[in-house]
Amino acid sequence: MYINIEEPTETISNDAMKVWRMSNTIGHLSAILIIAVLVLCSEKFGWYGWIGIVLYFLSGLFVVSAIFSIFIEPTYLQNTWRYNINQQFVQLKHGKWQEKHTLIPMEKVEYVRTEQGPIMRRYGLYNIEIGTTASNHIIPAIPSEEAKKLKAQIAVYAKLKDEDLAEGEKGA
Amino acid sequence: MTDGVKRYHPAFIAVELVSFLKGSIGFFLFLFILKATSTATWVIWGRYLFLIASVCTIFSIILKWYFHRYEIVGNSIVVYEGVYVKKQRSVALDRIHNQVSNATFVHRWFGLTSLTLETGTSGENARFNFPVITEKEKQQILLTLERREVSIEAVEEGKSSKRTIHFHSTKKDLVKASFTSLSFLAIFPLLTAVYFNLADFFQIEETAENALDYLLIHWWMLIVLFVLALALSVGIGFIKTSVKYGNYVISDDSERIYIEKGIGNFISFSIPKHRVQAVIVEQSILKRLLGLASIKLLSAGDDKGQETSSLYPFMPKHEAYRILQIMLPHYHIEENMNRFPFKVLWLKLIQPYYLTILVIIGLMIFKREWLWVAAIVFGLSILSRILDYWFTSYIRHGKTVQIRKGGFTNETFVTHRERIQQITVKHSWLQRKFGVATLVFTNKAKPLHESELYGVSKEEAGNFYNWYHTRSAS
């Protein structure tokens, strides 16, 4: 532990890794496919030379990023994602090389919702999105039962706090 | 309190017409004066289009006046808008964060004013605008507003005290302001613009060259002309500043802060004290030399572009601090702040120089003989990093956080734990090697105000996190 703080402890689902791998594979494959089509076009119709160069460069970038985001990133993201929710705070932590801790007071939470894509549905997972006044945060890949419970709980906590929001400076 | 649905004063039409004329005068000049002799198809079509558009706008202004209404019902304001698509919006009065009232020449001609109420939300419906209302109606709305607030928040304070004036700008202040704002330098781009525009039309290039030759020989004439131009621009600068900052009055009572300013175009702004999200003190190099400072009050319904929420921007620093201290005693600005440990400078210096790399790559490909530019870019990046290190400092005491950043312009930001919306503490691999971390915290404003601080020691980063974490327990 690098910084002396009380770190969140709840983990996300083990299937998160599989979900991310799958969706990143699909995303990168389609991007590379599009580039391949463009390369073919540029050769067939004799587009400007520099377009071809840029396309090759882009495809190189995509291959590197594919290796990173399919084989490397999901593992450590899944291993490092931690969250914690109590009456007063939402606590989030993720990242290995760049470790990021976020702390959101419950009374600033404006909405909470769950969302699920087709791949996540296969594994019965949900993303939980927590929205504050202007930004939003996503806790990824929570098993469906837990996700529903969490959503209800956050809603209750945030609602409870709404009464004494009053924005006043409580004797600062 | 219910006065029924109200329509705006008929001067609404005049005000809207004037603003429409202001917006379209450029087109008019272009189509009918500059291109008066032109018979090109697009110019003729343009004229017709312009006329049609004008007629449509005038009609829609009249219809707008006919259909737009507002109403105060209990503790909310309802606004009816729209000519074809009807829209009805309402807001609870206790949701309103601050208000701006702006009276242009036309408004004052009819003895009217305008009022904008800002709610703390974002999006197009965040503000309620009353483009033309009488002074009496405005007072009525404000009174309703204040009554609400008094009844909600200040019951224990008993009576709301009277307004005290803290600052009233004098002529001396204006002279100072007009020099500090450098508005007199505006004459140079103006002159060049005028010159090139005229040159296009009259082919003065040749005559001008002759005149220039003449002037170069009689150099004293050049000096006289220069001095004249400078005097003229100083005069213009002074008038501009007076119009904008003349009659600047800062006052407050126990609940709110009021800022009023402007000659001709009269703007007044007020914000409840408890809605102030943070205080920002800004000093440019020139202001630092002259010992001036501008203090801004950050509020949720405030656009960054507007200068309304700033206390008089050219006030002597100690005076500004004194006023701030009286009006918002919670916001104490600490002058002695500590720089980060020296190792942070090294950390900042060893980070990759992306801009320099980009410049090198670009020049390698396109202009190899200009490669020396990269060296300048590199030098500037190093300088900016050193300055960045030199001027960044941070202090936290009690419930207050204060950070200072900058280089040429330096900015001190003070806020309270209650005002911080969320925090993030992060540290990269490299930062861990140096034992430091980055703090990020956000404040409500429009757009969101995010403060990022790179290079806080890891102990303080932990303390900061815990400090924010334990807030509700206290």
XYZ file of C-alpha atoms in Angstrom:
646
model
C 0.000 0.000 0.000
C 1.580 3.179 -1.209
C -0.702 5.737 0.407
C -1.872 5.346 3.936
C -5.634 5.241 3.456
C -8.467 2.866 4.091
C -8.783 1.152 0.740
C -12.016 -0.227 -0.664
C -12.313 -3.979 -0.545
C -15.208 -5.228 -2.701
C -14.087 -6.916 -5.905
C -15.786 -7.111 -9.269
C -16.746 -10.337 -11.015
C -14.051 -12.716 -12.269
C -15.829 -12.865 -15.590
C -15.020 -9.196 -16.203
C -11.764 -10.264 -17.814
C -13.571 -12.463 -20.328
C -16.116 -9.750 -21.110
C -13.460 -7.119 -21.726
C -11.363 -9.496 -23.827
C -14.314 -10.368 -25.967
C -15.582 -6.840 -26.487
C -12.096 -5.461 -27.135
C -11.432 -8.256 -29.630
C -14.627 -7.434 -31.497
C -13.934 -3.702 -31.432
C -10.352 -3.978 -32.622
C -11.146 -6.596 -35.240
C -13.791 -4.385 -36.783
C -11.484 -1.369 -36.734
C -8.691 -3.351 -38.408
C -11.189 -4.712 -40.918
C -12.286 -1.196 -41.864
C -8.673 -0.121 -42.274
C -7.971 -3.177 -44.420
C -10.883 -2.295 -46.703
C -9.605 1.281 -46.965
C -6.101 0.026 -47.812
C -7.560 -2.165 -50.556
C -9.551 0.782 -51.877
C -6.579 3.110 -51.844
C -4.554 0.619 -53.886
C -7.336 -0.173 -56.289
C -8.445 3.379 -57.004
C -5.028 4.965 -56.769
C -5.631 7.420 -53.933
C -2.847 9.789 -52.887
C 0.286 8.040 -51.687
C 0.234 9.522 -48.190
C -3.207 8.043 -47.469
C -1.721 4.566 -47.817
C 1.144 5.451 -45.477
C -1.221 6.864 -42.864
C -3.410 3.763 -43.113
C -0.472 1.408 -42.593
C 0.666 3.483 -39.658
C -2.840 3.398 -38.156
C -3.127 -0.353 -38.588
C 0.222 -0.754 -36.835
C -1.070 1.358 -33.940
C -4.239 -0.703 -33.770
C -2.332 -3.984 -33.660
C -0.227 -2.731 -30.747
C -3.285 -1.401 -28.940
C -5.111 -4.683 -29.614
C -2.320 -6.690 -27.997
C -2.411 -4.380 -25.001
C -6.152 -4.195 -24.537
C -6.921 -7.848 -25.275
C -4.099 -9.679 -23.518
C -2.722 -7.299 -20.904
C -5.190 -4.654 -19.776
C -8.221 -6.815 -18.797
C -6.148 -8.919 -16.401
C -4.792 -6.107 -14.339
C -7.966 -4.028 -14.511
C -9.917 -6.938 -13.147
C -7.309 -7.619 -10.491
C -7.121 -4.055 -9.283
C -10.728 -2.874 -9.438
C -12.082 -2.338 -5.928
C -15.080 -0.462 -4.699
C -16.856 0.203 -1.481
C -20.226 1.724 -0.735
C -21.459 2.889 2.608
C -23.937 5.418 3.930
C -21.668 8.363 3.330
C -19.299 7.568 0.491
C -18.737 5.750 -2.742
C -15.132 4.669 -2.906
C -13.510 3.500 -6.135
C -10.030 2.281 -6.915
C -8.438 0.839 -10.008
C -5.249 0.690 -12.010
C -1.843 -0.807 -11.486
C 0.786 1.417 -13.072
C -1.398 4.431 -12.584
C -3.385 3.811 -9.442
C -6.499 5.904 -9.049
C -8.607 6.401 -5.934
C -11.881 8.269 -6.179
C -14.111 9.355 -3.334
C -17.669 10.616 -3.897
C -19.885 11.726 -1.018
C -23.338 10.113 -1.129
C -25.073 13.476 -0.941
C -23.560 14.513 -4.257
C -24.947 11.447 -6.045
C -27.725 12.467 -8.384
C -28.650 9.192 -10.062
C -27.655 5.575 -10.283
C -28.411 3.145 -13.067
C -27.380 -0.275 -14.268
C -26.571 -1.128 -17.813
C -25.804 -4.298 -19.718
C -24.503 -5.056 -23.181
C -25.028 -8.312 -25.117
C -21.710 -9.832 -24.012
C -22.335 -8.905 -20.400
C -25.766 -10.494 -20.599
C -24.151 -13.837 -21.428
C -22.293 -13.707 -18.152
C -25.149 -12.114 -16.216
C -23.189 -8.957 -15.404
C -24.125 -5.311 -15.067
C -22.259 -2.016 -15.086
C -23.349 0.364 -12.383
C -23.232 3.995 -13.364
C -23.179 6.565 -10.597
C -23.862 10.108 -11.720
C -22.990 13.218 -9.752
C -23.781 16.839 -10.564
C -21.573 16.870 -13.600
C -19.542 13.708 -13.981
C -20.322 10.039 -13.853
C -18.495 6.948 -12.681
C -18.888 3.343 -13.688
C -18.331 0.311 -11.516
C -17.948 -2.417 -14.123
C -19.005 -6.053 -14.191
C -21.098 -6.712 -11.096
C -23.129 -9.962 -10.951
C -26.797 -9.218 -11.578
C -28.146 -9.997 -8.104
C -25.533 -7.858 -6.439
C -25.942 -5.093 -9.011
C -29.633 -4.749 -8.276
C -28.996 -4.726 -4.552
C -26.267 -2.121 -4.919
C -28.386 0.092 -7.120
C -31.234 0.033 -4.627
C -28.843 0.683 -1.776
C -27.151 3.655 -3.417
C -30.537 5.078 -4.285
C -31.630 4.787 -0.672
C -28.439 6.307 0.713
C -28.478 9.171 -1.777
C -32.148 9.817 -1.131
C -31.685 9.820 2.621
C -29.051 12.476 2.297
C -31.168 14.634 0.034
C -33.210 15.987 2.924
C -30.397 17.863 4.604
C -28.650 18.793 1.375
C -29.486 22.469 1.910
C -26.014 23.387 0.603
C -25.420 25.522 3.649
C -22.047 25.847 5.199
C -22.552 23.910 8.370
C -20.586 26.213 10.562
C -17.382 26.121 8.570
C -48.367 36.592 -4.119
C -50.218 35.483 -7.232
C -50.479 38.346 -9.650
C -51.646 36.234 -12.532
C -49.885 35.664 -15.805
C -47.902 38.687 -16.954
C -46.778 39.776 -20.368
C -43.530 41.673 -20.826
C -43.478 45.422 -21.309
C -44.040 46.469 -24.970
C -40.496 47.827 -25.021
C -39.563 44.162 -25.411
C -40.090 44.752 -29.130
C -37.767 47.749 -29.180
C -35.042 45.949 -27.258
C -35.193 42.905 -29.481
C -35.248 45.086 -32.595
C -32.146 46.955 -31.512
C -30.282 43.736 -30.831
C -31.427 42.419 -34.216
C -30.211 45.592 -35.939
C -26.887 45.296 -34.153
C -26.496 41.753 -35.412
C -27.464 42.420 -38.994
C -25.839 45.786 -39.626
C -22.749 44.046 -40.988
C -24.772 42.178 -43.595
C -26.645 45.331 -44.486
C -23.484 47.362 -45.009
C -21.958 44.612 -47.040
C -24.931 43.950 -49.314
C -26.246 47.443 -49.843
C -23.283 49.778 -49.407
C -20.056 47.958 -50.182
C -21.531 45.916 -53.005
C -23.991 48.636 -54.048
C -22.926 48.536 -57.674
C -22.566 44.800 -57.874
C -24.945 42.875 -60.101
C -23.599 39.433 -59.254
C -26.368 36.887 -58.814
C -25.400 35.965 -55.282
C -25.447 39.581 -54.153
C -28.930 40.150 -55.560
C -30.172 36.909 -54.064
C -28.468 37.874 -50.844
C -30.369 41.149 -50.733
C -33.694 39.401 -51.221
C -32.856 36.804 -48.613
C -31.776 39.525 -46.232
C -35.029 41.409 -46.671
C -37.134 38.279 -46.222
C -35.175 37.291 -43.138
C -35.582 40.773 -41.677
C -39.335 40.776 -42.171
C -39.606 37.307 -40.652
C -37.518 38.312 -37.645
C -39.584 41.421 -37.027
C -42.780 39.398 -37.145
C -41.400 36.758 -34.858
C -40.308 39.430 -32.380
C -43.838 40.793 -32.241
C -45.296 37.306 -31.894
C -42.765 36.506 -29.217
C -43.812 39.536 -27.250
C -47.416 38.468 -27.648
C -46.876 34.899 -26.501
C -44.142 35.078 -23.871
C -45.444 35.422 -20.350
C -44.380 34.680 -16.854
C -46.071 34.124 -13.547
C -45.097 33.829 -9.924
C -47.063 31.115 -8.190
C -46.351 30.534 -4.541
C -42.674 29.702 -4.366
C -42.013 29.043 -8.008
C -41.709 31.024 -11.197
C -43.437 29.757 -14.313
C -42.321 30.952 -17.745
C -44.393 30.446 -20.875
C -42.427 30.524 -24.114
C -42.695 29.658 -27.749
C -44.691 30.865 -30.695
C -45.368 27.621 -32.548
C -43.991 25.112 -30.091
C -45.306 26.027 -26.688
C -43.030 25.601 -23.773
C -43.731 25.989 -20.127
C -40.960 25.939 -17.565
C -41.109 26.374 -13.861
C -38.512 26.597 -11.159
C -38.719 26.554 -7.407
C -37.314 29.765 -6.003
C -34.969 28.040 -3.586
C -33.193 26.423 -6.550
C -31.928 29.749 -7.801
C -28.268 30.373 -7.184
C -27.553 33.861 -8.401
C -29.019 36.586 -10.506
C -27.703 39.065 -13.015
C -29.507 42.132 -14.162
C -28.342 43.985 -17.227
C -29.753 47.288 -18.454
C -28.581 48.417 -21.883
C -29.072 51.885 -23.352
C -32.428 50.901 -24.770
C -33.573 49.524 -21.445
C -32.674 52.704 -19.645
C -34.383 54.806 -22.262
C -37.670 53.230 -21.216
C -36.706 52.977 -17.564
C -36.574 49.212 -17.749
C -34.127 46.451 -16.988
C -33.562 42.766 -17.621
C -33.068 39.933 -15.210
C -31.476 36.516 -15.485
C -31.899 33.922 -12.774
C -29.350 31.124 -12.721
C -30.103 27.701 -11.365
C -27.248 25.408 -10.463
C -27.948 22.926 -13.233
C -26.454 22.567 -16.675
C -28.136 22.456 -20.044
C -30.193 24.937 -22.010
C -32.888 25.238 -19.393
C -30.503 26.216 -16.643
C -31.303 29.905 -16.737
C -34.448 31.940 -16.616
C -34.249 35.122 -18.573
C -36.639 38.053 -18.320
C -35.464 40.177 -21.248
C -37.534 43.256 -20.458
C -39.224 44.035 -17.185
C -39.860 47.166 -15.225
C -37.770 48.014 -12.211
C -40.830 47.408 -10.053
C -41.420 43.931 -11.436
C -37.783 43.088 -10.928
C -37.883 44.237 -7.343
C -40.983 42.147 -6.851
C -39.317 39.013 -8.167
C -36.211 39.635 -6.112
C -38.264 40.320 -3.039
C -40.081 37.026 -3.452
C -36.709 35.373 -3.860
C -35.188 36.954 -0.800
C -38.197 36.324 1.346
C -37.883 32.643 0.565
C -34.273 32.591 1.461
C -34.682 34.529 4.626
C -37.437 32.243 5.760
C -35.412 29.130 5.003
C -31.904 29.883 6.015
C -31.702 32.877 8.239
C -34.347 32.335 10.811
C -31.856 32.091 13.598
C -30.090 35.247 12.526
C -33.171 37.274 13.224
C -33.405 40.360 11.107
C -31.371 40.692 7.943
C -29.028 43.596 8.397
C -28.737 46.539 6.057
C -26.480 46.729 3.059
C -22.982 48.053 3.627
C -20.910 49.389 0.775
C -17.347 48.117 0.719
C -15.997 49.558 -2.444
C -16.864 52.367 -4.810
C -14.564 52.943 -7.773
C -13.031 56.401 -8.122
C -11.498 58.121 -11.118
C -8.052 57.124 -9.901
C -9.092 53.480 -9.896
C -10.311 53.825 -13.456
C -7.056 55.328 -14.688
C -5.184 52.502 -13.043
C -7.554 49.975 -14.535
C -7.280 51.325 -18.032
C -3.504 51.054 -17.896
C -3.473 47.640 -16.351
C -5.926 46.168 -18.786
C -3.615 47.302 -21.602
C -6.659 48.302 -23.582
C -4.700 51.200 -25.058
C -2.663 48.692 -27.035
C -5.825 47.785 -28.920
C -5.202 50.727 -31.223
C -2.399 48.938 -33.074
C -4.337 45.964 -34.416
C -7.191 48.382 -35.068
C -4.998 50.670 -37.140
C -3.559 47.806 -39.154
C -7.017 46.429 -39.785
C -8.223 49.829 -40.950
C -5.160 50.255 -43.120
C -5.518 46.930 -44.883
C -9.232 47.381 -45.415
C -8.711 50.802 -46.939
C -5.794 49.548 -49.001
C -8.067 46.988 -50.577
C -10.521 49.565 -51.758
C -8.495 52.575 -52.723
C -5.208 51.030 -53.762
C -3.432 53.266 -51.296
C -0.490 50.916 -51.338
C 1.474 53.164 -53.621
C 0.581 56.459 -52.020
C 1.179 54.928 -48.625
C 4.621 53.821 -49.675
C 5.398 57.337 -50.785
C 4.061 58.695 -47.531
C 6.147 56.184 -45.608
C 9.281 57.258 -47.450
C 8.462 60.833 -46.629
C 7.939 59.982 -42.991
C 11.139 57.987 -42.755
C 13.051 61.048 -43.897
C 11.245 63.354 -41.525
C 11.517 61.035 -38.550
C 10.352 63.625 -36.020
C 6.996 63.642 -37.747
C 6.778 59.901 -37.209
C 7.317 60.413 -33.507
C 4.667 63.101 -33.329
C 2.227 60.852 -35.158
C 3.087 57.962 -32.864
C 2.545 60.064 -29.757
C -0.758 61.303 -31.154
C -1.877 57.761 -31.881
C -0.830 56.686 -28.401
C -2.694 59.567 -26.775
C -5.754 58.724 -28.806
C -5.604 55.083 -27.819
C -5.074 55.927 -24.160
C -8.173 58.115 -24.392
C -10.190 55.389 -26.057
C -8.909 52.848 -23.554
C -9.946 55.066 -20.681
C -13.433 55.568 -22.103
C -13.806 51.854 -22.736
C -12.719 51.020 -19.218
C -14.994 53.656 -17.726
C -17.978 52.302 -19.589
C -17.203 48.814 -18.378
C -15.938 49.395 -14.859
C -17.222 52.846 -13.977
C -19.488 53.171 -10.968
C -18.297 49.872 -9.622
C -19.975 49.226 -6.315
C -19.454 46.206 -4.100
C -21.782 45.826 -1.160
C -23.242 43.118 1.008
C -25.763 42.400 3.715
C -25.900 39.398 5.986
C -27.285 37.206 3.222
C -25.948 38.273 -0.118
C -23.155 39.962 -2.003
C -24.058 42.607 -4.563
C -21.885 43.821 -7.417
C -23.029 46.708 -9.587
C -21.130 48.274 -12.425
C -21.184 50.118 -15.715
C -21.977 53.477 -17.176
C -24.559 53.285 -19.914
C -24.763 49.536 -19.830
C -25.649 48.916 -16.212
C -25.061 45.439 -14.830
C -25.895 44.238 -11.370
C -25.153 40.844 -9.950
C -25.999 39.274 -6.668
C -25.290 35.954 -5.056
C -26.270 34.518 -1.677
C -23.163 34.088 0.439
C -23.819 30.463 1.153
C -23.860 29.675 -2.566
C -20.275 30.760 -3.127
C -18.415 27.601 -4.095
C -14.873 28.887 -4.020
C -12.795 32.032 -4.211
C -10.171 32.570 -6.898
C -7.507 35.257 -6.735
C -5.909 36.028 -10.074
C -2.788 38.067 -10.718
C -1.126 38.649 -14.045
C 2.487 39.754 -14.160
C 1.480 43.384 -14.608
C -0.972 43.233 -11.744
C 1.674 41.680 -9.525
C 4.043 44.532 -10.335
C 1.362 47.086 -9.477
C 0.183 45.170 -6.425
C -3.294 44.583 -7.803
C -5.389 41.456 -7.684
C -8.702 40.295 -9.045
C -10.932 38.169 -6.891
C -13.554 35.921 -8.374
C -16.407 34.222 -6.613
C -17.074 30.828 -8.110
C -20.726 29.868 -8.107
C -22.672 27.001 -9.593
C -24.716 29.080 -11.990
C -21.832 31.060 -13.305
C -20.432 30.965 -16.797
C -16.703 31.095 -17.069
C -16.831 33.697 -19.787
C -18.718 36.231 -17.739
C -16.818 38.611 -15.592
C -19.818 39.512 -13.510
C -18.921 37.443 -10.504
C -15.549 39.020 -9.978
C -14.938 41.710 -7.427
C -13.400 44.810 -8.976
C -10.548 43.302 -11.014
C -8.072 46.116 -10.426
C -8.216 46.495 -6.681
C -5.059 46.771 -4.570
C -4.406 43.329 -3.183
C -4.574 44.109 0.524
C -7.794 46.044 0.002
C -9.310 43.159 -1.928
C -8.315 40.754 0.836
C -9.787 43.069 3.460
C -13.143 43.240 1.670
C -13.165 39.506 1.133
C -12.396 38.987 4.806
C -15.368 41.126 5.817
C -17.832 39.687 3.343
C -16.824 36.043 3.461
C -15.005 35.469 6.731
C -14.838 31.717 6.045
C -12.542 32.259 3.123
C -9.257 33.216 4.601
C -6.415 33.507 2.125
C -3.090 32.380 3.436
C -0.206 34.284 1.907
C 2.668 32.085 2.993
C 2.455 28.879 1.099
C 5.036 26.157 0.772
C 6.469 24.958 -2.467
C 6.751 21.226 -3.084
C 10.041 19.488 -2.253
C 12.819 20.026 -4.756
C 12.672 16.463 -6.102
C 9.311 17.301 -7.657
C 11.108 19.658 -10.016
C 13.283 16.771 -11.219
C 10.181 14.624 -11.598
C 8.553 17.293 -13.704
C 11.684 17.719 -15.809
C 12.247 14.058 -16.638
C 8.792 13.531 -18.074
C 8.643 12.983 -21.811
C 8.681 16.116 -23.949
C 5.855 15.207 -26.294
C 5.614 18.595 -27.941
C 9.347 18.705 -28.674
C 9.249 15.178 -30.091
C 6.290 16.068 -32.290
C 8.057 19.180 -33.540
C 11.219 17.211 -34.318
C 9.279 14.572 -36.239
C 7.285 17.197 -38.120
C 10.357 19.189 -39.076
C 12.283 16.061 -40.093
C 9.562 15.261 -42.584
C 8.645 18.688 -43.892
C 11.409 21.229 -43.260
C 14.724 19.758 -42.279
C 16.601 23.045 -42.370
C 14.346 24.472 -39.636
C 15.306 21.823 -37.125
C 16.719 24.461 -34.756
C 13.119 25.477 -33.935
C 12.890 22.258 -31.947
C 15.636 23.540 -29.649
C 13.592 26.670 -28.901
C 10.496 24.587 -28.204
C 12.566 22.377 -25.916
C 13.918 25.404 -24.064
C 10.465 26.871 -23.624
C 9.083 23.565 -22.316
C 11.854 23.403 -19.718
C 11.223 27.010 -18.722
C 7.492 26.458 -18.395
C 8.069 23.371 -16.255
C 10.417 25.270 -13.952
C 7.933 28.143 -13.669
C 5.160 25.652 -13.070
C 7.146 24.107 -10.238
C 8.118 27.483 -8.836
C 4.581 28.819 -8.581
C 2.692 25.696 -7.549
C 1.956 25.471 -3.880
C -0.629 23.958 -1.629
C -1.865 24.391 1.892
C -4.629 22.787 3.907
C -5.813 23.951 7.291
C -9.034 23.184 9.089
C -11.750 22.842 6.486
C -9.987 24.981 3.926
C -7.874 23.918 0.980
C -5.844 26.471 -0.878
C -3.802 25.847 -3.997
C -1.774 28.199 -6.122
C -0.739 27.610 -9.677
C 0.617 29.573 -12.527
C 3.581 31.056 -14.257
C 2.979 34.327 -15.937
C -0.531 34.590 -14.540
C -0.910 33.115 -11.142
C -4.077 31.860 -9.640
C -4.897 31.087 -6.035
C -7.904 28.889 -5.436
C -9.556 28.574 -2.029
C -12.411 26.264 -1.207
C -13.939 24.297 1.652
C -14.470 20.648 2.270
C -18.265 21.038 1.937
C -17.833 22.593 -1.473
C -15.747 19.841 -2.991
C -17.869 17.531 -5.095
C -15.486 14.606 -5.306
C -11.804 13.880 -5.042
C -9.392 11.586 -6.808
C -5.942 10.641 -5.644
C -3.777 8.953 -8.229
C -0.162 7.978 -8.617
C 1.748 6.552 -11.528
C 4.723 4.241 -11.443
C 7.108 7.157 -11.854
C 5.439 9.162 -9.090
C 5.760 6.215 -6.728
C 9.504 6.187 -7.345
C 9.561 9.807 -6.177
C 7.154 9.297 -3.286
C 4.532 11.701 -4.568
C 0.958 11.594 -5.911
C -1.587 13.688 -7.787
C -4.660 15.217 -6.180
C -7.734 16.066 -8.208
C -10.818 17.696 -6.765
C -13.839 19.236 -8.421
C -16.063 22.147 -7.529
C -19.493 23.000 -8.807
C -19.367 25.656 -11.491
C -20.233 25.999 -15.103
C -18.333 24.234 -16.532
C -17.162 22.054 -13.667
C -14.062 23.465 -12.025
C -11.394 20.809 -11.677
C -8.217 21.432 -9.742
C -5.336 19.105 -10.363
C -2.200 19.129 -8.300
C 0.773 17.091 -9.433
C 3.503 16.226 -7.007
C 1.930 16.229 -3.549
C 3.919 14.076 -1.133
C 2.359 10.681 -0.548
C 1.838 11.353 3.144
C -0.150 14.486 2.399
C -2.065 12.686 -0.360
C -3.133 10.092 2.199
C -4.016 12.755 4.749
C -6.030 14.659 2.163
C -7.976 11.539 1.276
C -8.689 10.751 4.905
C -9.555 14.370 5.624
C -12.227 14.272 2.955
C -13.340 10.820 3.979
C -14.048 11.655 7.602
C -16.009 14.798 6.906
C -19.411 13.491 7.829
C -18.192 12.013 11.059
C -17.152 15.423 12.330
